[in-house]
Short mmCIF file of N, CA, C and O in Angstrom, two decimals:
data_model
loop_
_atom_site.label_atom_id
_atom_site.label_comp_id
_atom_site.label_asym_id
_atom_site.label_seq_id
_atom_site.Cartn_x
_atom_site.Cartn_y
_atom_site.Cartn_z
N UNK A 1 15.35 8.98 5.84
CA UNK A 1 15.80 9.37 4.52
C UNK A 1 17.14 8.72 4.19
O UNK A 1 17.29 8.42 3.00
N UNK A 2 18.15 8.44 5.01
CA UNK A 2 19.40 7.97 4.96
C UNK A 2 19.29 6.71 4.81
O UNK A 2 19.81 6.27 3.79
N UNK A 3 18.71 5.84 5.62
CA UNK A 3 18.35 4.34 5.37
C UNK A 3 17.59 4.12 3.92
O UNK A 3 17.65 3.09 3.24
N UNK A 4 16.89 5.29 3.60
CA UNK A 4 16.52 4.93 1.99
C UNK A 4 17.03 5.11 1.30
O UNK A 4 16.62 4.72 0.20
N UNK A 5 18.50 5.97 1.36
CA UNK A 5 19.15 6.50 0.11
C UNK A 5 20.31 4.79 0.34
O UNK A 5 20.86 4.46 -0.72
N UNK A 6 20.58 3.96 1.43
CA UNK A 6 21.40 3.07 1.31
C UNK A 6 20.65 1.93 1.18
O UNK A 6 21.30 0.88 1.23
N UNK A 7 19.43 1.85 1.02
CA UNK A 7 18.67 0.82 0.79
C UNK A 7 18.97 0.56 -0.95
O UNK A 7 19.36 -0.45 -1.53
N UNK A 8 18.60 1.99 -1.48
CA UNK A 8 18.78 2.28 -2.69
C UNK A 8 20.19 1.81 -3.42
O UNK A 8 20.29 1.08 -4.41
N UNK A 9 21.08 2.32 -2.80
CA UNK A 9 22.11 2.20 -3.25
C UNK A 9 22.39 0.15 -3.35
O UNK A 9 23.01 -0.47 -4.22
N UNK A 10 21.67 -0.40 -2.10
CA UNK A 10 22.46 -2.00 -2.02
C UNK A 10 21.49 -2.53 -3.35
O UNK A 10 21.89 -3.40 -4.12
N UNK A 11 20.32 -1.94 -3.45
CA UNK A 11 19.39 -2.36 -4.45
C UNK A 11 19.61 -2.37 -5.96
O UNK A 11 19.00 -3.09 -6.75
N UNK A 12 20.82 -1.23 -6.35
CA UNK A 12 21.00 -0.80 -7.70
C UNK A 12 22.75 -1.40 -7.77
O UNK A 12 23.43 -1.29 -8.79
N UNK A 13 23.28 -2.05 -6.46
CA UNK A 13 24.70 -2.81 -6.60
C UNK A 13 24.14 -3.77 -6.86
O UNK A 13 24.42 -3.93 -8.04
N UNK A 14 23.34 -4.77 -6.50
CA UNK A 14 22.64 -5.94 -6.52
C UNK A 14 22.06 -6.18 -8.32
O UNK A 14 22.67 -6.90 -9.11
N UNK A 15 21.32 -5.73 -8.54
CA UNK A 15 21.03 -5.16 -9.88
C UNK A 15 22.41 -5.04 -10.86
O UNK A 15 22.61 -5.89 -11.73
N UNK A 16 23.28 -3.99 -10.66
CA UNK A 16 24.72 -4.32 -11.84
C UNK A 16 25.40 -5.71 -11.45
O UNK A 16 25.58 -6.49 -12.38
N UNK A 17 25.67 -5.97 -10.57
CA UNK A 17 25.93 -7.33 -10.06
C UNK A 17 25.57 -8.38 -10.46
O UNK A 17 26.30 -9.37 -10.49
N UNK A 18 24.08 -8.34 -10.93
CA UNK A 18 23.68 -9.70 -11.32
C UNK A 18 23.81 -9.22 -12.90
O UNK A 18 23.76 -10.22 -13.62
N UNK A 19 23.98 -7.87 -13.74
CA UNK A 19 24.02 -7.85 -15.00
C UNK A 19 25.10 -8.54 -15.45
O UNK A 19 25.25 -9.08 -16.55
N UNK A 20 26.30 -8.44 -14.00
CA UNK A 20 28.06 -8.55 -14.71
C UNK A 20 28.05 -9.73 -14.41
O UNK A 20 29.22 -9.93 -14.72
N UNK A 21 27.79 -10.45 -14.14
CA UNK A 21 27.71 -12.06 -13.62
C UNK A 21 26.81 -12.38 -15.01
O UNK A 21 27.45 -13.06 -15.81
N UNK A 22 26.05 -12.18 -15.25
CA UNK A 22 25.07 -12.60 -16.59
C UNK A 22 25.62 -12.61 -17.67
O UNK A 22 25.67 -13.55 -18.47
N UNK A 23 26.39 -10.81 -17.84
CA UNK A 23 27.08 -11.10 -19.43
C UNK A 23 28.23 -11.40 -19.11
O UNK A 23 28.85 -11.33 -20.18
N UNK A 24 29.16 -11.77 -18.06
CA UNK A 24 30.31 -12.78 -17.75
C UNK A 24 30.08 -14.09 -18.16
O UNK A 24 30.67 -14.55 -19.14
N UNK A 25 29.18 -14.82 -17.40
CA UNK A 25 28.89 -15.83 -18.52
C UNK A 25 28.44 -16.58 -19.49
O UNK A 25 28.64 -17.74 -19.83
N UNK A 26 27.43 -15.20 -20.09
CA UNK A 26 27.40 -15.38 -21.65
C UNK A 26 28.65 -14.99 -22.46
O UNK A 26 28.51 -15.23 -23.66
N UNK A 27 29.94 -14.40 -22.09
CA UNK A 27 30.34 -14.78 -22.90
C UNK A 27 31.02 -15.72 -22.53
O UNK A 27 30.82 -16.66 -23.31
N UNK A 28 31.91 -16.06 -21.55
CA UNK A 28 32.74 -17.81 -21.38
C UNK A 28 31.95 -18.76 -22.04
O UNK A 28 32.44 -19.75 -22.59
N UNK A 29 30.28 -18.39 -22.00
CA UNK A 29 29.77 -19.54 -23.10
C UNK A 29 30.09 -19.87 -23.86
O UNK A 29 30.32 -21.06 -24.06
N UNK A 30 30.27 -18.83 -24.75
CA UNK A 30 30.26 -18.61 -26.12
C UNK A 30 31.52 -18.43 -26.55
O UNK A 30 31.89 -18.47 -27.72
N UNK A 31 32.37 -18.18 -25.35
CA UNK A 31 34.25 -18.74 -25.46
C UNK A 31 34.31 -20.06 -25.93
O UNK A 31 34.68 -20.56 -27.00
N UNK A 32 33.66 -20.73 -24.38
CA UNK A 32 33.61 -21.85 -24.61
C UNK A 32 33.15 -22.87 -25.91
O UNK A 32 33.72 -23.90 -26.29
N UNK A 33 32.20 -22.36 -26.34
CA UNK A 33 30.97 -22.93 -27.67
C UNK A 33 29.99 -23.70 -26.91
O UNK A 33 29.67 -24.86 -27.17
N UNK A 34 29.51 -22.94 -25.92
CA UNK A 34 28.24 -23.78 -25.63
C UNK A 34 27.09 -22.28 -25.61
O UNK A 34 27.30 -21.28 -24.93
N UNK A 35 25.86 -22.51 -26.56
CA UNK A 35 25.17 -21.64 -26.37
C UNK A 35 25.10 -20.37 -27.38
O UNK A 35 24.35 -19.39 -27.31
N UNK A 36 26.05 -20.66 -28.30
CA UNK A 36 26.30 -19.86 -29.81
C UNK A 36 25.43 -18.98 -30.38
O UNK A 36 25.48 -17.79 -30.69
N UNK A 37 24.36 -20.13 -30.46
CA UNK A 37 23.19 -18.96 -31.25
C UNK A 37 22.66 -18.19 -30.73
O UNK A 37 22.48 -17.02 -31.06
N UNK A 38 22.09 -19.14 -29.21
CA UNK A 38 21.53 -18.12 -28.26
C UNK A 38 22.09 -16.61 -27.87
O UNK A 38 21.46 -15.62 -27.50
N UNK A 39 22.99 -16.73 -28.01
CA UNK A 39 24.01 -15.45 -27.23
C UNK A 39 23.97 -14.27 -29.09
O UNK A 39 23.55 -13.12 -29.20
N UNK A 40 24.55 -15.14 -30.20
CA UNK A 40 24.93 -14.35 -31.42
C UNK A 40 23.31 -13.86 -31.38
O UNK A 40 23.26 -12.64 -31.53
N UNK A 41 22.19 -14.38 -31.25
CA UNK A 41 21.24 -13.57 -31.42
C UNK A 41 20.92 -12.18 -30.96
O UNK A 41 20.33 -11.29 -31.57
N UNK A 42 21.52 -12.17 -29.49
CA UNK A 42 21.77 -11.21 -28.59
C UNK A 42 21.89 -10.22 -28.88
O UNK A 42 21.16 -9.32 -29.30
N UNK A 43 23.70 -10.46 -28.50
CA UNK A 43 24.89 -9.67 -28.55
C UNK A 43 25.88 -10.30 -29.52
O UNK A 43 25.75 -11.36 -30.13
N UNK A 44 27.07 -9.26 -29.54
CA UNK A 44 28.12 -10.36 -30.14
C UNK A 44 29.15 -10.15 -28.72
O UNK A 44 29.18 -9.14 -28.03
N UNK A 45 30.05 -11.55 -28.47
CA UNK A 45 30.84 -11.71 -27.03
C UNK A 45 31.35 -10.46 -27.01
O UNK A 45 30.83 -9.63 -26.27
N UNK A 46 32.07 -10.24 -27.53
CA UNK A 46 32.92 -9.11 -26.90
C UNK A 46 32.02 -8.11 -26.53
O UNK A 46 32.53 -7.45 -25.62
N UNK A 47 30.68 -7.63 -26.90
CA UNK A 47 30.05 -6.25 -26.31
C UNK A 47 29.48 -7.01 -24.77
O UNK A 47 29.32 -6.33 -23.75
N UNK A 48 29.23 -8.33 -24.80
CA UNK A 48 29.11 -8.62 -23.13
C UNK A 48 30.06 -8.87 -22.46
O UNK A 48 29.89 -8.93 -21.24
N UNK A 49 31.40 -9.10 -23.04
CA UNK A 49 32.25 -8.46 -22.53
C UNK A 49 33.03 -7.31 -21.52
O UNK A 49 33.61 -7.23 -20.43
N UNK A 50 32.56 -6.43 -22.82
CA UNK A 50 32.74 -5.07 -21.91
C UNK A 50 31.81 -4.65 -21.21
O UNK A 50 32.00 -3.94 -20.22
N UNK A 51 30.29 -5.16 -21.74
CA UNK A 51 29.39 -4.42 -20.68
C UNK A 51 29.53 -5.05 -19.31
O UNK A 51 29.35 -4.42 -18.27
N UNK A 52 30.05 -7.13 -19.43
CA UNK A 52 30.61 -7.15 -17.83
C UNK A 52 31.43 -6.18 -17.39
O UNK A 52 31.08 -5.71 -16.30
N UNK A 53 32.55 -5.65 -17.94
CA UNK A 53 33.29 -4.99 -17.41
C UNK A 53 32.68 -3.67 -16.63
O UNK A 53 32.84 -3.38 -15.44
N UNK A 54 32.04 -3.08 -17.48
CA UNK A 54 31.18 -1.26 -17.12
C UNK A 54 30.57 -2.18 -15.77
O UNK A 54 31.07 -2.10 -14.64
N UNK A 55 29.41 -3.03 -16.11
CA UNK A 55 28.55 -3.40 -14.66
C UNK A 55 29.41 -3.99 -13.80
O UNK A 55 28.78 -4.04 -12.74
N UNK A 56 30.41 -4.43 -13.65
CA UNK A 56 31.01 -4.73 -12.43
C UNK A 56 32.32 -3.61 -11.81
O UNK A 56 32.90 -3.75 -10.73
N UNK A 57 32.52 -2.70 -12.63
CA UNK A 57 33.43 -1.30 -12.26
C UNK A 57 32.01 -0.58 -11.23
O UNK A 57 32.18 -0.34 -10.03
N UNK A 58 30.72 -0.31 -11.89
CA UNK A 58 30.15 0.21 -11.32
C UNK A 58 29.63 -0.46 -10.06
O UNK A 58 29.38 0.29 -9.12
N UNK A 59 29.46 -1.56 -9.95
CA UNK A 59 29.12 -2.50 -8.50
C UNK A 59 30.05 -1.65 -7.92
O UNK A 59 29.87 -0.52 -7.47
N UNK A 60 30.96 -2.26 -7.97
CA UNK A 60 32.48 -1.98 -7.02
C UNK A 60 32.13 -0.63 -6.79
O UNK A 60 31.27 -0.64 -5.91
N UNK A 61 32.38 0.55 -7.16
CA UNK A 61 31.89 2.20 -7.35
C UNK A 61 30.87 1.83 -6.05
O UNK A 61 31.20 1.92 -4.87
N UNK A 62 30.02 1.56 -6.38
CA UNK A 62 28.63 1.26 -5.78
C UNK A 62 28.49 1.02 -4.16
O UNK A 62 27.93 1.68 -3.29
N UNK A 63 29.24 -0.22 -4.15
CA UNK A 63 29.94 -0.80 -2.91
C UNK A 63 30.54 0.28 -2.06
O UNK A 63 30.08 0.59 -0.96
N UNK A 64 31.80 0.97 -2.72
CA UNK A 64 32.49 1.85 -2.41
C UNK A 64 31.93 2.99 -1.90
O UNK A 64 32.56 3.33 -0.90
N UNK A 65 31.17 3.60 -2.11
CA UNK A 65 30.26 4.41 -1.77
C UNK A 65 29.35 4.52 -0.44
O UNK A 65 29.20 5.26 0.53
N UNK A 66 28.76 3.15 -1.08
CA UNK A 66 27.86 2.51 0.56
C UNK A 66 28.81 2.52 1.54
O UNK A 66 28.47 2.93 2.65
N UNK A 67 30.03 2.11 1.37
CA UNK A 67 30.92 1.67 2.50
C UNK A 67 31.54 3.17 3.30
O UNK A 67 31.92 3.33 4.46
N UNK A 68 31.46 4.10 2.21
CA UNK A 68 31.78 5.58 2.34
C UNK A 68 30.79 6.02 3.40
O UNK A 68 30.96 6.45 4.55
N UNK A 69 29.63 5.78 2.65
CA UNK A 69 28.47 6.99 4.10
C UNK A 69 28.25 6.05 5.20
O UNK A 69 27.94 6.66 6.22
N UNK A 70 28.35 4.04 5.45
CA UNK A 70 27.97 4.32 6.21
C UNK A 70 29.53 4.52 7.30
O UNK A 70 29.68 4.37 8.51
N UNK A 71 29.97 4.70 6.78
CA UNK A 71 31.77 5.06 8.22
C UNK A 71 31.25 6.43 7.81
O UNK A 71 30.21 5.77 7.85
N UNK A 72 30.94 7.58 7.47
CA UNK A 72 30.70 8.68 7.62
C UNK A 72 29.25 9.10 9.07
O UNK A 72 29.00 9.97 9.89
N UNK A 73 28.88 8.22 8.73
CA UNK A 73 27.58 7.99 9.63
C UNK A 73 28.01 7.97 11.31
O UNK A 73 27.63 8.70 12.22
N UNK A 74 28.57 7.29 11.31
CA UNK A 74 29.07 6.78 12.40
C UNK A 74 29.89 7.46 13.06
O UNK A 74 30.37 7.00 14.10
#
């Protein structure tokens, strides 16, 4: 049961991880000007912006956690 609740957990860091890496660089794209429409169709930058921000606070959280039970484990 414990190995599935940290299986879980590396599975759903992995997951925000690749969201905050995604809308990280959709927007430097679109800082940049490469990729404009694609992205304005989307979102507008600044809401992938912040949602990098939320998905990579929560990785970290995430991380933090895992790193919590397994030194509790032990």
């Amino acid at each position: 049961m414990v190995a599935s609740d940290r299986d879980g957990l590396d599975q759903l860091a992995g997951i925000t991880g690749l969201g905050w890496t995604a809308s990280i660089i959709g927007y430097l794209g679109t800082a940049i000007g490469i990729g404009n429409t694609l992205v304005a169709r989307v979102a507008d930058p600044p809401s992938l912006f912040y949602l990098g921000v939320v998905l990579f606070a929560t990785t970290f959280g995430l991380d933090r956690l895992h790193d919590k039970r397994s030194s509790d484990e032990r």
